[in-house]
Amino acid sequence: MFIRRPTIPDSEPRVLDVERAEAALMEHYARLVRLVYVTLPRSLGRHRRVLAAHGLVQRALPRRRMVVPGRRAVDPSGAAPDGYGALRTRVLRAAGDQEARPGRSPRPWGRWPGRPALPAVWGLRVFPQSGGAEELVLDRALAEAGWPVRAAVALLVLDGLSAEEAARVLRDTGVTEPEEAVLAGRRLVTADGLRTPATGGGPAGADTTGAGPLPPATAPDAAGGGSAAVLLAPEFDPCLLRARPTDLLRRRHRVRSAATAVLLALCVGGVAVSLPDDAGERAGSGRQQQTSRATAAELLRRTPPGVWADTARVDFTAWPARGGRTADRPLLERALRAWSDPAWRGRRSTEAGAAYTGTGRAPRLLFADDVDGRAVVVLHDDLTTVRYSEPLRGDGASELVSALTDGADVTTAAAVVVSRTPTSVRLLLAPWIAEAGTRDLLAPDTPSRDVPRSRNGLTAPVPVPSGGGDCRTWPVVQLRSSPRIVEKHAFLLTDLGGLSPVHLTYMPPPTPGVRPRPPREATGPDALRGWARTACRLEGLRGQGVRAVNHWVFARQDLPERAGQATWVCARADTWRGPGRVEYLFLGPGTGPADPAGVRRNTAECSRFGQDVLADVGWRAPSGTPYLLAAGSRSVTRVKASGPVRAAADGRFLAVRAAALRDTGTKVTGAKVTGQLAEGAPVRAPR
C-alpha cells in the first residue's frame, strides 16, 4: 500500500553546514527522539525501541554537510531552523528503512558507515513509564499500522503539521502515497475522541467528520484529550525512563557455572587447591544451598490481602498470595528456577507473544497449593502470567506454561486456569469476584448455575467447549465483581485453551440520535441472543493468544422480496500482543447460526480506530433467487459492486440479483464490493 521510493526534491537543493545541523539536533533532541520512538515498529519491544530511537537521532548528523530541499523545512511555529526539518526527514527515513527489511535480521540500529552501534545498555532494561488504558489502546492501534501511518500520526500530533505539510514530509522520506498515509493517520487520531463524534452506531469514540486541521499537540486546547494528549503522556516519552535489572537468577547461575568451570580447569591442570574435610564441605554446601533457596524465595513479591479493594489498579498486581503452600520454599525455588533458567528440562509451553523465560524483575506470587494431584504455583511478572506444576507422586513431568497478560484489567485478570482436563478446567478467581456461575451460550434463555469455590478462590471443575467441530453447547463462566470496586458488574469469560480465559463483550445496533457507547458486557438478553448465533465461530480462535472478543452489530438490512431483516455483525478478536482479527458475519431471519462474510487479520477494523467497515455475502431468497447483499457502517454513503455483478446504490446498503450462487453464506464468485465514505475515502469489503 505504501512503497518507499527515491526522494526527488521539487526545487534546487541547498547545503546545510554540520554546525547548524548539530545546533538543531541539540535544541530539538527530545522532540526528534519521541518522533522516532512513535514511528518505530512495536515488534522490537520497549527496551530496544528506546535504544533505537536515541541511536537513530544521535547518528543523524552527517560527517561534513547535509543536503536539504530548496524549500524551507515546514514548521508552522517558525521556531525550528532548516536543520530541524532536514534532521526530521533523515531520521524518519532511517526508521522506515528498518521496517522495509522483512524476514531479515535488522542491521545495528541507526548504524551509518563508520559509526559505532551506540548507545548500548548492559545489565539493565530501560523503558518509558507505563500508561493507562488509553495509552495501551493507542499503542496497539499504532502497532497494527504501517510505518508511514505511524509517521503521519507523529507529524500531525507531535509536530502539529497540517495534512498537506505532513504529506510533503512523508514524500521527502520516500513514501509513494503520502496523502493516503496522512488520511489513515488522521482517522486513527480522530477515532480516539479528539473531536466530538456524530450520533449513530459504531464503536465508541468513532468520528465521522471531515478532515479539518488538527491542532498542534503542544497547544493548550489540544492537550485536553484524544490521541494528542495521549501521545504527550510519559508512555511515549523515550527520554523519561525507568530501569530494571536483567534476569538476576539466570545471571547468578551463569556466575556459578563459570566459577565451577574455573575450579575444574585448575584441578585438571594440576594446581593444588585447599579443600575442607568432608564434614565441613557437606555442611558448607548445605548452608550455601539453603541460603540460595531462601534468597530466591524471598525475591518473590507478595501483595497484602485487601489491597484490591483500595487501589485504582485492579489487575494481577492486586492479587494476594493464596493457597496452602505459599511458604513452601523448595517448591517456590523449583518454580523460580523453571521460569528463569532457559536450560530447564521440564515441559515448557509458551502461548502467543509470551516470554520464554523471566524478564529480570522478581515475579509476584499469586498462588501455591496442591490441585488435582499436582503442586501448582502461579506467578506474575507484570508482563507474563506463569503456571508451574509438578506431580505430587510418581514420575510425571513438571510443566511450565507462560502467557502474555500485559495490560490486564478487572475482567481479563479475573481468572487463571490452574488445572485442565479435556472436558473441564479449574479456575483461580480474582479476590474481587463476589459471584461465579456457568451457563450455555447457545441457550440464552437458560439461567446460569452457581459454581462452588474454596475460600482461596479455587473453583470446582467447570465445563469447557469440547472443540473438534462439536458445537452442541458452548459453556461460559459468568462472574460478578464485588460492589466494593464496581456495582452491578457481571461479565462473561470463555475458555479457548489458554491460561487466561477470554472476555466476551457486545455492541448493539446503531440507534439514531443516540451517542455511541463503548462495548458493554454480554450479559443482557439481546447480547445473549446475539452470541447464541455466533458462539461457534469462537472455535477458530483457539491457541491464538486472544484477550477479548467483541460482537458488534454494525447494521440491520431489510431483505429483498420482503423476506425479513438481516443482521450484520463484526466479531473482533483482540490479542494480548496487539494485532486484531475480525470476522464479518451475516445473520439471516430466524435463530440459526451465522454465515461467514469475510475475515481480515492484523487489522484495526471494528475497533475505535477502525469504525468504517463494509461486508458482502451471497444470499438466496425463499423464492430461490440469488442475491448479492452488502452493508456498511454508519459512515458509508455509497456502495458499488463490480465484476460479474455490476450495481451501485447511495447509502450504506446494496441488494442486487446475482447470476449464480452456490448457497447462502458464500461469496458471489468474482464480485468485488467497495464503498465510499462521506469525505470521499474508499472502504473495501473483505474478499
XYZ file of C-alpha atoms in Angstrom:
687
model
C 0.000 0.000 0.000
C 2.803 2.395 0.941
C 6.043 1.859 -1.001
C 9.336 3.616 -0.460
C 10.806 5.443 -3.466
C 13.907 7.585 -4.022
C 13.409 11.156 -2.847
C 13.246 13.689 -5.679
C 13.386 17.292 -4.493
C 10.927 19.639 -6.158
C 13.354 22.572 -6.211
C 17.070 23.325 -6.197
C 18.728 21.695 -3.154
C 20.835 23.647 -0.663
C 23.721 22.627 1.559
C 23.422 22.936 5.329
C 26.655 23.032 7.310
C 27.057 20.444 10.034
C 27.397 23.059 12.806
C 23.878 24.361 12.196
C 22.565 20.796 11.960
C 24.219 19.933 15.271
C 22.700 23.001 16.909
C 19.265 21.969 15.659
C 19.779 18.419 16.936
C 20.806 19.574 20.403
C 17.920 22.034 20.634
C 15.278 19.557 19.456
C 16.814 16.263 20.617
C 13.920 15.161 22.850
C 11.405 16.116 20.158
C 13.206 14.072 17.495
C 13.647 11.052 19.754
C 9.935 10.983 20.613
C 9.068 11.343 16.926
C 11.229 8.327 16.038
C 10.053 6.288 19.043
C 6.414 6.625 17.956
C 7.341 5.652 14.381
C 9.462 2.548 15.061
C 7.837 -0.916 14.906
C 6.433 -2.348 18.166
C 7.919 -5.772 17.454
C 11.212 -4.525 18.920
C 9.849 -4.254 22.434
C 10.128 -1.106 24.509
C 13.776 -1.594 25.581
C 15.169 -1.995 22.071
C 12.861 0.696 20.699
C 14.149 3.230 23.247
C 17.777 2.497 22.327
C 16.938 2.512 18.622
C 15.233 5.916 18.830
C 18.185 7.500 20.633
C 20.656 5.804 18.296
C 18.942 6.989 15.112
C 18.803 10.581 16.302
C 22.364 10.615 17.643
C 23.665 9.335 14.319
C 21.589 11.607 12.122
C 24.382 14.150 11.715
C 26.425 13.854 8.506
C 30.203 13.947 8.564
C 30.605 17.371 6.949
C 27.447 18.767 5.406
C 23.790 17.968 4.762
C 21.790 18.485 1.573
C 18.266 19.790 2.182
C 15.426 20.552 -0.278
C 15.261 24.033 -1.716
C 12.018 24.902 0.051
C 12.155 25.860 3.700
C 11.543 22.988 6.133
C 7.947 23.047 7.282
C 7.286 24.268 10.823
C 4.096 26.255 11.443
C 5.546 27.924 14.524
C 8.558 29.193 12.637
C 10.764 28.366 15.646
C 12.650 25.402 14.226
C 15.506 26.148 11.829
C 16.017 24.477 8.471
C 18.266 21.935 10.178
C 15.391 20.504 12.184
C 13.348 19.706 9.081
C 16.323 18.062 7.395
C 17.114 16.007 10.515
C 13.466 15.009 10.856
C 13.363 13.716 7.295
C 16.641 11.874 7.786
C 15.621 10.041 10.980
C 12.143 9.177 9.671
C 13.689 7.719 6.530
C 16.121 5.671 8.659
C 13.255 4.391 10.835
C 11.339 3.382 7.725
C 14.372 1.530 6.377
C 14.273 -0.841 9.336
C 10.655 -1.876 8.730
C 11.330 -2.234 4.988
C 13.564 -5.269 5.653
C 11.009 -8.065 6.315
C 12.272 -11.562 7.071
C 15.856 -10.405 7.729
C 17.638 -9.584 10.932
C 17.871 -5.802 11.200
C 21.280 -4.226 10.951
C 22.519 -2.461 14.091
C 20.071 0.314 14.747
C 20.977 3.605 13.223
C 24.418 2.430 12.041
C 25.704 4.542 9.189
C 29.098 3.565 7.725
C 31.940 4.195 10.143
C 29.712 4.788 13.153
C 29.691 2.507 16.243
C 26.415 0.915 17.351
C 25.798 3.077 20.408
C 24.081 3.730 22.791
C 24.126 0.297 24.412
C 22.988 -0.878 27.837
C 24.245 -3.944 29.710
C 22.673 -5.429 32.826
C 19.581 -3.223 32.675
C 16.385 -2.940 30.701
C 15.043 0.571 30.168
C 11.558 1.577 29.143
C 9.171 4.552 29.473
C 6.694 4.731 32.287
C 3.637 2.507 31.994
C 0.483 4.230 30.824
C -3.202 3.628 31.334
C -5.935 2.110 29.201
C -5.943 4.938 26.631
C -2.187 4.682 26.074
C -2.455 0.898 25.684
C -5.259 1.150 23.122
C -3.438 3.793 21.087
C -0.159 1.848 21.160
C -1.915 -1.285 19.901
C -3.524 0.696 17.086
C -0.133 2.095 16.126
C 1.304 -1.424 16.223
C -1.224 -2.529 13.607
C -0.481 0.420 11.305
C 2.400 0.623 8.845
C 5.335 2.945 9.464
C 4.064 5.672 7.056
C 0.828 5.870 9.084
C 2.729 5.983 12.368
C 4.984 8.688 10.950
C 1.917 10.628 9.791
C 0.401 10.440 13.287
C 3.650 11.699 14.814
C 3.877 14.586 12.349
C 0.237 15.578 12.761
C 0.159 15.378 16.544
C 3.685 15.852 17.871
C 4.833 18.431 15.305
C 1.386 19.925 14.726
C 1.663 19.883 10.927
C -1.280 20.258 8.603
C -2.242 17.361 6.340
C -0.507 18.973 3.363
C 2.674 19.672 5.323
C 2.782 16.146 6.772
C 2.287 14.656 3.300
C 5.170 16.784 1.997
C 7.494 15.490 4.730
C 6.457 11.889 4.032
C 7.076 12.409 0.331
C 10.603 13.583 1.154
C 11.204 10.356 3.089
C 10.246 8.305 0.013
C 6.594 7.380 0.627
C 4.813 6.985 -2.710
C 1.292 7.590 -1.362
C 1.763 10.174 1.398
C -1.781 11.560 1.157
C -3.258 8.110 1.834
C -0.913 7.633 4.788
C -1.915 11.005 6.226
C -5.601 10.190 5.758
C -5.154 6.881 7.610
C -3.221 8.688 10.335
C -5.983 11.277 10.707
C -8.590 8.534 11.081
C -6.518 6.868 13.767
C -6.091 10.155 15.636
C -9.663 11.414 15.396
C -11.098 7.983 16.249
C -9.655 8.396 19.744
C -12.114 11.139 20.569
C -10.060 14.223 19.612
C -13.317 15.764 18.429
C -16.932 15.174 19.305
C -18.284 12.147 17.403
C -21.505 12.191 15.477
C -24.505 10.286 16.707
C -25.441 6.884 15.466
C -23.956 3.410 15.652
C -20.365 2.342 15.640
C -17.539 1.823 18.050
C -17.254 4.309 20.846
C -15.196 7.345 20.069
C -15.860 6.979 16.333
C -15.549 10.172 14.331
C -17.239 10.724 11.037
C -16.464 14.364 10.469
C -14.291 15.620 7.681
C -10.581 16.222 7.544
C -10.163 19.613 9.178
C -6.777 20.619 10.548
C -5.599 19.092 13.796
C -4.240 21.457 16.443
C -0.588 21.085 17.412
C -0.070 18.712 20.310
C 1.515 21.464 22.331
C -1.452 23.812 22.051
C -3.422 24.193 25.291
C -6.709 23.229 23.694
C -5.245 20.120 22.091
C -3.747 18.568 25.195
C -7.028 18.005 26.917
C -7.990 14.714 25.346
C -7.706 12.310 22.455
C -4.599 10.980 20.812
C -2.844 14.361 21.025
C -2.886 14.248 24.815
C -2.129 10.524 24.886
C 0.960 10.865 22.671
C 2.268 13.518 25.075
C 1.967 11.109 28.013
C 5.084 9.557 29.623
C 4.200 6.220 27.960
C 5.526 7.666 24.666
C 8.477 9.638 26.080
C 11.751 7.730 25.499
C 13.672 10.414 27.409
C 11.810 9.767 30.680
C 12.765 6.196 31.512
C 12.533 3.532 34.172
C 15.188 0.839 34.631
C 15.038 -2.767 35.770
C 17.796 -5.363 36.044
C 18.011 -8.243 33.629
C 17.424 -11.785 34.850
C 19.244 -11.889 38.200
C 18.640 -15.588 38.795
C 19.971 -16.560 35.377
C 22.961 -14.272 35.864
C 23.741 -15.918 39.221
C 23.509 -19.399 37.673
C 25.930 -18.318 34.943
C 28.393 -16.962 37.511
C 28.237 -20.235 39.443
C 28.745 -22.234 36.260
C 31.739 -20.083 35.310
C 33.243 -20.476 38.793
C 32.783 -24.238 38.626
C 34.460 -24.360 35.221
C 37.451 -22.377 36.520
C 37.878 -24.684 39.511
C 37.663 -27.729 37.263
C 40.293 -26.297 34.948
C 42.595 -25.622 37.878
C 42.203 -29.174 39.156
C 42.811 -30.716 35.742
C 45.894 -28.540 35.296
C 47.473 -29.945 38.433
C 47.083 -26.875 40.601
C 46.737 -27.746 44.288
C 43.569 -26.353 45.828
C 42.977 -26.408 49.579
C 39.649 -28.029 50.401
C 37.938 -28.575 53.794
C 37.331 -32.024 55.194
C 34.274 -33.966 54.054
C 32.130 -33.000 57.008
C 32.913 -29.321 56.631
C 32.325 -29.497 52.869
C 28.915 -31.065 53.323
C 27.988 -28.517 55.971
C 29.190 -25.601 53.834
C 27.407 -26.937 50.759
C 24.207 -27.392 52.717
C 24.373 -23.860 54.074
C 25.001 -22.479 50.575
C 22.043 -24.341 49.087
C 19.783 -23.277 51.940
C 20.815 -19.628 51.528
C 20.246 -19.866 47.759
C 16.766 -21.244 48.236
C 15.868 -18.650 50.853
C 17.204 -15.800 48.748
C 15.355 -16.991 45.630
C 12.097 -17.437 47.503
C 12.455 -14.054 49.173
C 12.739 -12.416 45.753
C 9.054 -13.103 45.204
C 6.788 -10.098 45.607
C 3.604 -10.571 47.634
C 0.602 -8.271 47.705
C -1.074 -7.933 51.117
C -4.702 -9.134 51.351
C -7.309 -6.435 50.866
C -5.242 -4.191 48.579
C -7.617 -4.934 45.678
C -10.439 -3.051 47.446
C -8.388 0.114 47.914
C -6.461 0.640 44.672
C -7.060 2.267 41.310
C -5.179 -0.545 39.554
C -7.401 -3.617 39.681
C -5.393 -6.295 37.887
C -2.950 -9.093 38.706
C -0.847 -6.720 40.826
C -3.756 -6.580 43.307
C -3.909 -10.376 43.772
C -2.692 -11.564 47.185
C -0.644 -14.741 47.518
C -3.134 -17.545 48.261
C -3.002 -21.278 48.811
C -1.673 -23.730 51.365
C 1.927 -23.837 50.051
C 2.856 -20.155 49.780
C 5.521 -20.759 52.463
C 6.950 -23.894 50.804
C 10.401 -22.585 49.857
C 11.632 -25.681 47.987
C 8.516 -25.668 45.785
C 8.797 -21.934 45.119
C 12.510 -22.342 44.363
C 11.772 -25.017 41.775
C 9.123 -22.838 40.168
C 11.504 -19.862 40.023
C 14.279 -21.994 38.581
C 11.952 -23.338 35.875
C 10.889 -19.810 34.962
C 14.349 -18.220 34.995
C 16.545 -20.966 33.537
C 16.302 -21.465 29.735
C 18.000 -24.846 30.163
C 15.281 -26.181 32.478
C 14.341 -29.670 31.270
C 10.638 -29.898 32.068
C 7.709 -29.490 29.665
C 7.540 -25.859 28.610
C 4.580 -24.265 26.813
C 4.646 -20.649 25.656
C 1.451 -19.004 24.433
C 1.454 -16.473 21.598
C 3.539 -13.414 22.425
C 4.672 -14.616 25.861
C 8.237 -14.598 27.139
C 10.132 -17.894 27.176
C 11.880 -17.139 30.466
C 11.830 -14.450 33.147
C 12.169 -10.809 32.140
C 14.502 -9.871 35.005
C 12.155 -8.397 37.583
C 11.212 -10.511 40.573
C 7.818 -12.104 39.864
C 4.765 -11.784 42.069
C 3.421 -14.871 43.841
C -0.301 -15.373 43.219
C -0.951 -18.964 44.273
C 0.757 -22.121 45.565
C -1.173 -25.251 46.519
C -1.991 -28.838 45.583
C -4.628 -29.159 42.837
C -5.804 -32.440 41.311
C -2.687 -34.432 42.178
C -0.166 -31.746 41.245
C 1.608 -28.962 43.112
C 0.744 -25.718 41.340
C 2.469 -22.328 41.566
C 1.122 -19.262 39.744
C 3.430 -16.263 39.235
C 3.043 -12.878 37.565
C 5.846 -10.543 36.455
C 3.858 -7.548 35.162
C 4.032 -8.797 31.573
C 3.555 -12.547 31.800
C 1.489 -14.920 33.895
C 3.205 -18.233 34.622
C 1.859 -21.542 35.904
C 4.326 -24.135 37.192
C 3.127 -27.599 38.191
C 4.731 -30.854 39.231
C 3.290 -34.245 40.209
C 2.795 -34.904 43.909
C 3.908 -38.507 43.423
C 5.138 -40.718 40.621
C 7.408 -39.975 37.715
C 5.308 -37.448 35.808
C 6.982 -34.442 34.214
C 6.993 -30.916 35.611
C 5.285 -28.347 33.414
C 5.630 -24.611 32.865
C 3.073 -22.541 30.955
C 3.583 -18.819 30.264
C 1.046 -16.413 28.776
C 1.265 -12.728 27.899
C -1.153 -10.745 30.104
C 0.270 -7.225 29.828
C -2.480 -4.643 30.360
C -4.963 -6.962 32.085
C -7.876 -5.302 33.868
C -10.764 -6.086 36.175
C -12.231 -8.569 33.676
C -9.207 -10.079 31.932
C -7.384 -10.502 35.263
C -10.430 -12.108 36.874
C -9.425 -15.766 36.446
C -6.494 -18.068 35.680
C -6.690 -21.730 34.667
C -4.792 -23.834 37.236
C -5.890 -27.318 36.147
C -7.241 -28.681 32.876
C -8.836 -31.879 31.576
C -10.338 -32.465 28.105
C -13.809 -31.561 29.405
C -13.277 -29.108 32.270
C -10.964 -26.596 33.952
C -10.497 -25.360 37.480
C -10.146 -21.603 37.769
C -8.420 -19.440 40.344
C -10.670 -16.395 40.666
C -9.558 -12.875 41.491
C -10.216 -11.694 45.062
C -12.747 -9.132 43.807
C -15.083 -11.768 42.346
C -18.212 -11.971 44.501
C -20.274 -14.475 42.482
C -19.420 -17.175 39.944
C -21.656 -19.261 37.717
C -21.663 -21.132 34.421
C -24.122 -21.063 31.524
C -24.516 -22.355 27.977
C -24.017 -19.566 25.451
C -26.161 -21.462 22.912
C -29.112 -21.445 25.346
C -29.609 -17.733 26.061
C -32.848 -18.193 27.995
C -31.353 -20.699 30.435
C -30.149 -19.059 33.667
C -26.633 -19.536 34.981
C -25.784 -22.135 37.645
C -23.625 -21.348 40.658
C -20.066 -22.687 40.716
C -18.676 -23.770 44.126
C -15.281 -22.385 45.124
C -12.908 -22.584 48.053
C -12.026 -19.717 50.377
C -8.822 -19.299 48.332
C -10.836 -18.662 45.150
C -10.330 -22.084 43.545
C -13.439 -23.264 41.694
C -14.834 -26.742 41.290
C -14.374 -28.135 37.751
C -16.327 -26.070 35.223
C -17.168 -27.377 31.722
C -15.357 -26.049 28.652
C -16.241 -26.110 24.931
C -15.491 -29.545 23.547
C -13.813 -28.381 20.320
C -13.202 -30.579 17.305
C -16.207 -29.202 15.421
C -18.738 -30.380 18.015
C -20.719 -27.261 18.910
C -23.842 -28.580 20.582
C -23.067 -26.467 23.675
C -20.716 -23.605 24.442
C -20.107 -23.266 28.200
C -19.027 -19.878 29.559
C -18.360 -18.556 33.038
C -20.435 -15.635 34.329
C -18.729 -13.644 37.082
C -19.855 -10.698 39.176
C -17.463 -8.166 40.703
C -17.642 -7.136 44.317
C -19.610 -3.913 44.926
C -16.510 -2.672 46.772
C -14.927 -1.887 43.384
C -17.877 -1.629 40.967
C -21.616 -2.042 41.407
C -23.789 -4.399 39.362
C -20.949 -5.524 37.124
C -21.327 -9.004 35.657
C -19.352 -10.305 32.675
C -18.676 -13.437 30.626
C -15.445 -15.383 30.147
C -14.917 -18.358 27.869
C -12.110 -20.888 27.597
C -10.160 -21.053 24.331
C -7.388 -23.299 25.601
C -5.198 -20.610 27.140
C -4.006 -19.832 30.625
C -6.294 -16.812 30.785
C -9.992 -17.041 29.754
C -11.308 -14.731 27.026
C -13.603 -11.788 27.798
C -16.807 -11.573 25.687
C -18.446 -8.202 25.022
C -21.311 -6.836 22.906
C -22.241 -3.676 20.997
C -25.885 -3.211 19.974
C -27.011 -1.894 16.575
C -26.916 1.862 15.977
C -29.724 3.940 17.399
C -30.443 7.224 15.560
C -29.898 10.241 17.758
C -28.066 8.312 20.460
C -24.349 8.798 21.019
C -22.375 5.543 20.614
C -21.156 3.773 23.720
C -18.139 1.537 24.268
C -18.545 -2.246 24.145
C -20.713 -3.435 27.010
C -20.847 -6.695 28.898
C -22.565 -9.552 27.057
C -24.965 -10.426 29.874
C -28.161 -8.723 28.688
C -30.947 -10.516 26.766
C -30.049 -9.012 23.367
C -26.353 -9.765 23.852
C -27.020 -13.371 24.856
C -29.338 -13.931 21.880
C -26.733 -12.440 19.529
C -23.896 -14.537 20.921
C -26.072 -17.668 20.732
C -25.879 -17.433 16.920
C -22.170 -16.618 16.679
C -20.575 -18.517 19.590
C -19.498 -21.488 17.484
C -17.283 -19.158 15.413
C -15.043 -18.823 18.500
C -13.630 -22.276 17.787
C -11.369 -20.774 15.113
C -9.628 -18.581 17.713
C -8.122 -21.348 19.842
C -4.449 -21.017 20.672
C -4.047 -17.515 19.223
C -3.483 -15.567 22.448
C -6.882 -13.869 22.320
C -7.693 -11.412 25.075
C -11.268 -10.370 24.261
C -13.882 -10.798 21.527
C -16.468 -8.126 20.783
C -19.764 -8.818 18.968
C -20.598 -5.552 17.148
C -23.922 -5.292 15.313
C -22.952 -2.620 12.782
C -26.035 -2.797 10.519
C -29.515 -4.234 10.054
C -30.779 -4.607 6.498
C -34.265 -5.184 5.085
C -34.047 -8.169 2.741
C -35.442 -8.295 -0.813
C -38.824 -9.886 -1.507
C -39.999 -8.859 1.975
C -38.079 -11.793 3.417
C -37.472 -10.087 6.749
C -34.479 -8.369 8.265
C -30.837 -9.467 8.384
C -28.213 -8.528 10.959
C -24.597 -7.778 10.107
C -22.007 -8.462 12.807
C -18.307 -7.793 13.086
C -16.710 -10.152 15.610
C -13.371 -8.604 16.569
C -10.818 -10.677 18.479
C -8.122 -8.606 20.201
C -4.947 -10.452 21.125
C -2.640 -9.781 24.056
C 0.088 -8.909 21.545
C -1.998 -6.114 19.996
C -2.957 -7.221 16.452
C -6.612 -7.972 15.926
C -8.590 -10.390 13.768
C -12.093 -9.628 12.538
C -14.711 -11.900 11.046
C -17.797 -10.474 9.376
C -20.965 -12.480 9.934
C -24.371 -12.469 8.268
C -27.364 -13.397 10.434
C -30.475 -14.026 8.364
C -34.012 -14.152 9.730
C -34.600 -16.800 12.372
C -32.323 -18.220 15.043
C -29.885 -20.324 13.018
C -26.107 -19.977 13.152
C -24.359 -17.085 11.460
C -22.929 -17.308 7.941
C -19.348 -16.084 7.347
C -18.937 -12.947 5.257
C -15.160 -12.451 5.273
C -12.102 -12.398 7.532
C -9.295 -9.886 7.970
C -6.204 -10.347 10.120
C -3.814 -7.829 11.677
C -6.267 -5.012 11.277
C -7.771 -2.184 13.316
C -11.198 -2.666 11.725
C -14.180 -2.808 14.075
C -12.229 -1.092 16.849
C -12.332 2.509 17.983
C -9.551 3.135 15.460
C -11.300 1.423 12.528
C -15.007 2.166 12.656
C -15.589 2.371 8.877
C -16.417 -1.140 7.640
C -18.154 -2.878 4.747
C -19.048 -6.532 4.103
C -20.887 -8.544 1.464
C -22.331 -12.038 1.149
C -24.370 -14.153 -1.230
C -27.939 -14.844 -0.102
C -30.710 -16.978 -1.561
C -34.262 -15.716 -1.102
C -37.101 -18.092 -0.166
C -38.125 -17.987 -3.839
C -34.717 -19.402 -4.813
C -33.455 -16.174 -6.386
C -29.770 -15.482 -5.583
C -28.737 -12.029 -4.409
C -25.571 -10.161 -3.624
C -26.076 -8.291 -0.344
C -23.756 -5.674 1.129
C -23.916 -3.442 4.199
C -21.645 -0.772 5.646
C -21.278 1.084 8.909
C -22.880 4.457 9.505
C -20.180 6.474 7.693
C -20.612 4.680 4.362
C -22.532 6.849 1.873
C -22.341 4.748 -1.302
C -21.845 1.054 -2.154
C -20.723 -0.302 -5.524
C -20.325 -3.841 -6.888
C -18.110 -4.725 -9.843
C -17.108 -7.903 -11.644
C -19.839 -10.314 -12.765
C -22.354 -8.271 -10.741
C -22.441 -4.544 -11.547
C -24.575 -2.264 -9.446
C -24.359 0.801 -7.222
C -26.578 2.380 -4.576
C -26.490 5.504 -2.452
C -26.497 4.893 1.270
C -24.885 2.002 3.106
C -26.838 -0.965 1.726
C -26.856 -2.841 -1.569
C -29.087 -5.721 -2.723
C -28.833 -6.909 -6.324
C -29.624 -10.162 -8.108
C -26.662 -12.417 -8.817
C -26.316 -14.765 -11.771
C -25.103 -17.792 -9.795
C -24.682 -18.713 -6.149
C -23.735 -21.978 -4.520
C -25.511 -21.300 -1.233
C -26.320 -18.616 1.316
C -23.206 -17.590 3.197
C -20.860 -17.995 0.238
C -19.313 -15.209 -1.783
C -20.569 -14.392 -5.257
C -17.680 -15.588 -7.421
C -15.594 -12.715 -8.769
C -17.705 -9.961 -7.223
C -15.846 -7.012 -5.735
C -17.664 -4.652 -3.371
C -16.373 -1.212 -2.430
C -17.849 1.715 -0.551
C -17.284 5.411 -0.211
C -17.185 7.498 2.965
C -18.543 11.000 3.387
C -15.109 12.577 2.862
C -14.564 10.517 -0.298
C -12.204 7.898 1.101
C -12.741 4.313 -0.087
C -13.638 1.318 2.065
C -13.435 -2.264 0.793
C -15.242 -5.418 1.760
C -13.056 -8.483 2.504
C -12.756 -10.897 -0.397
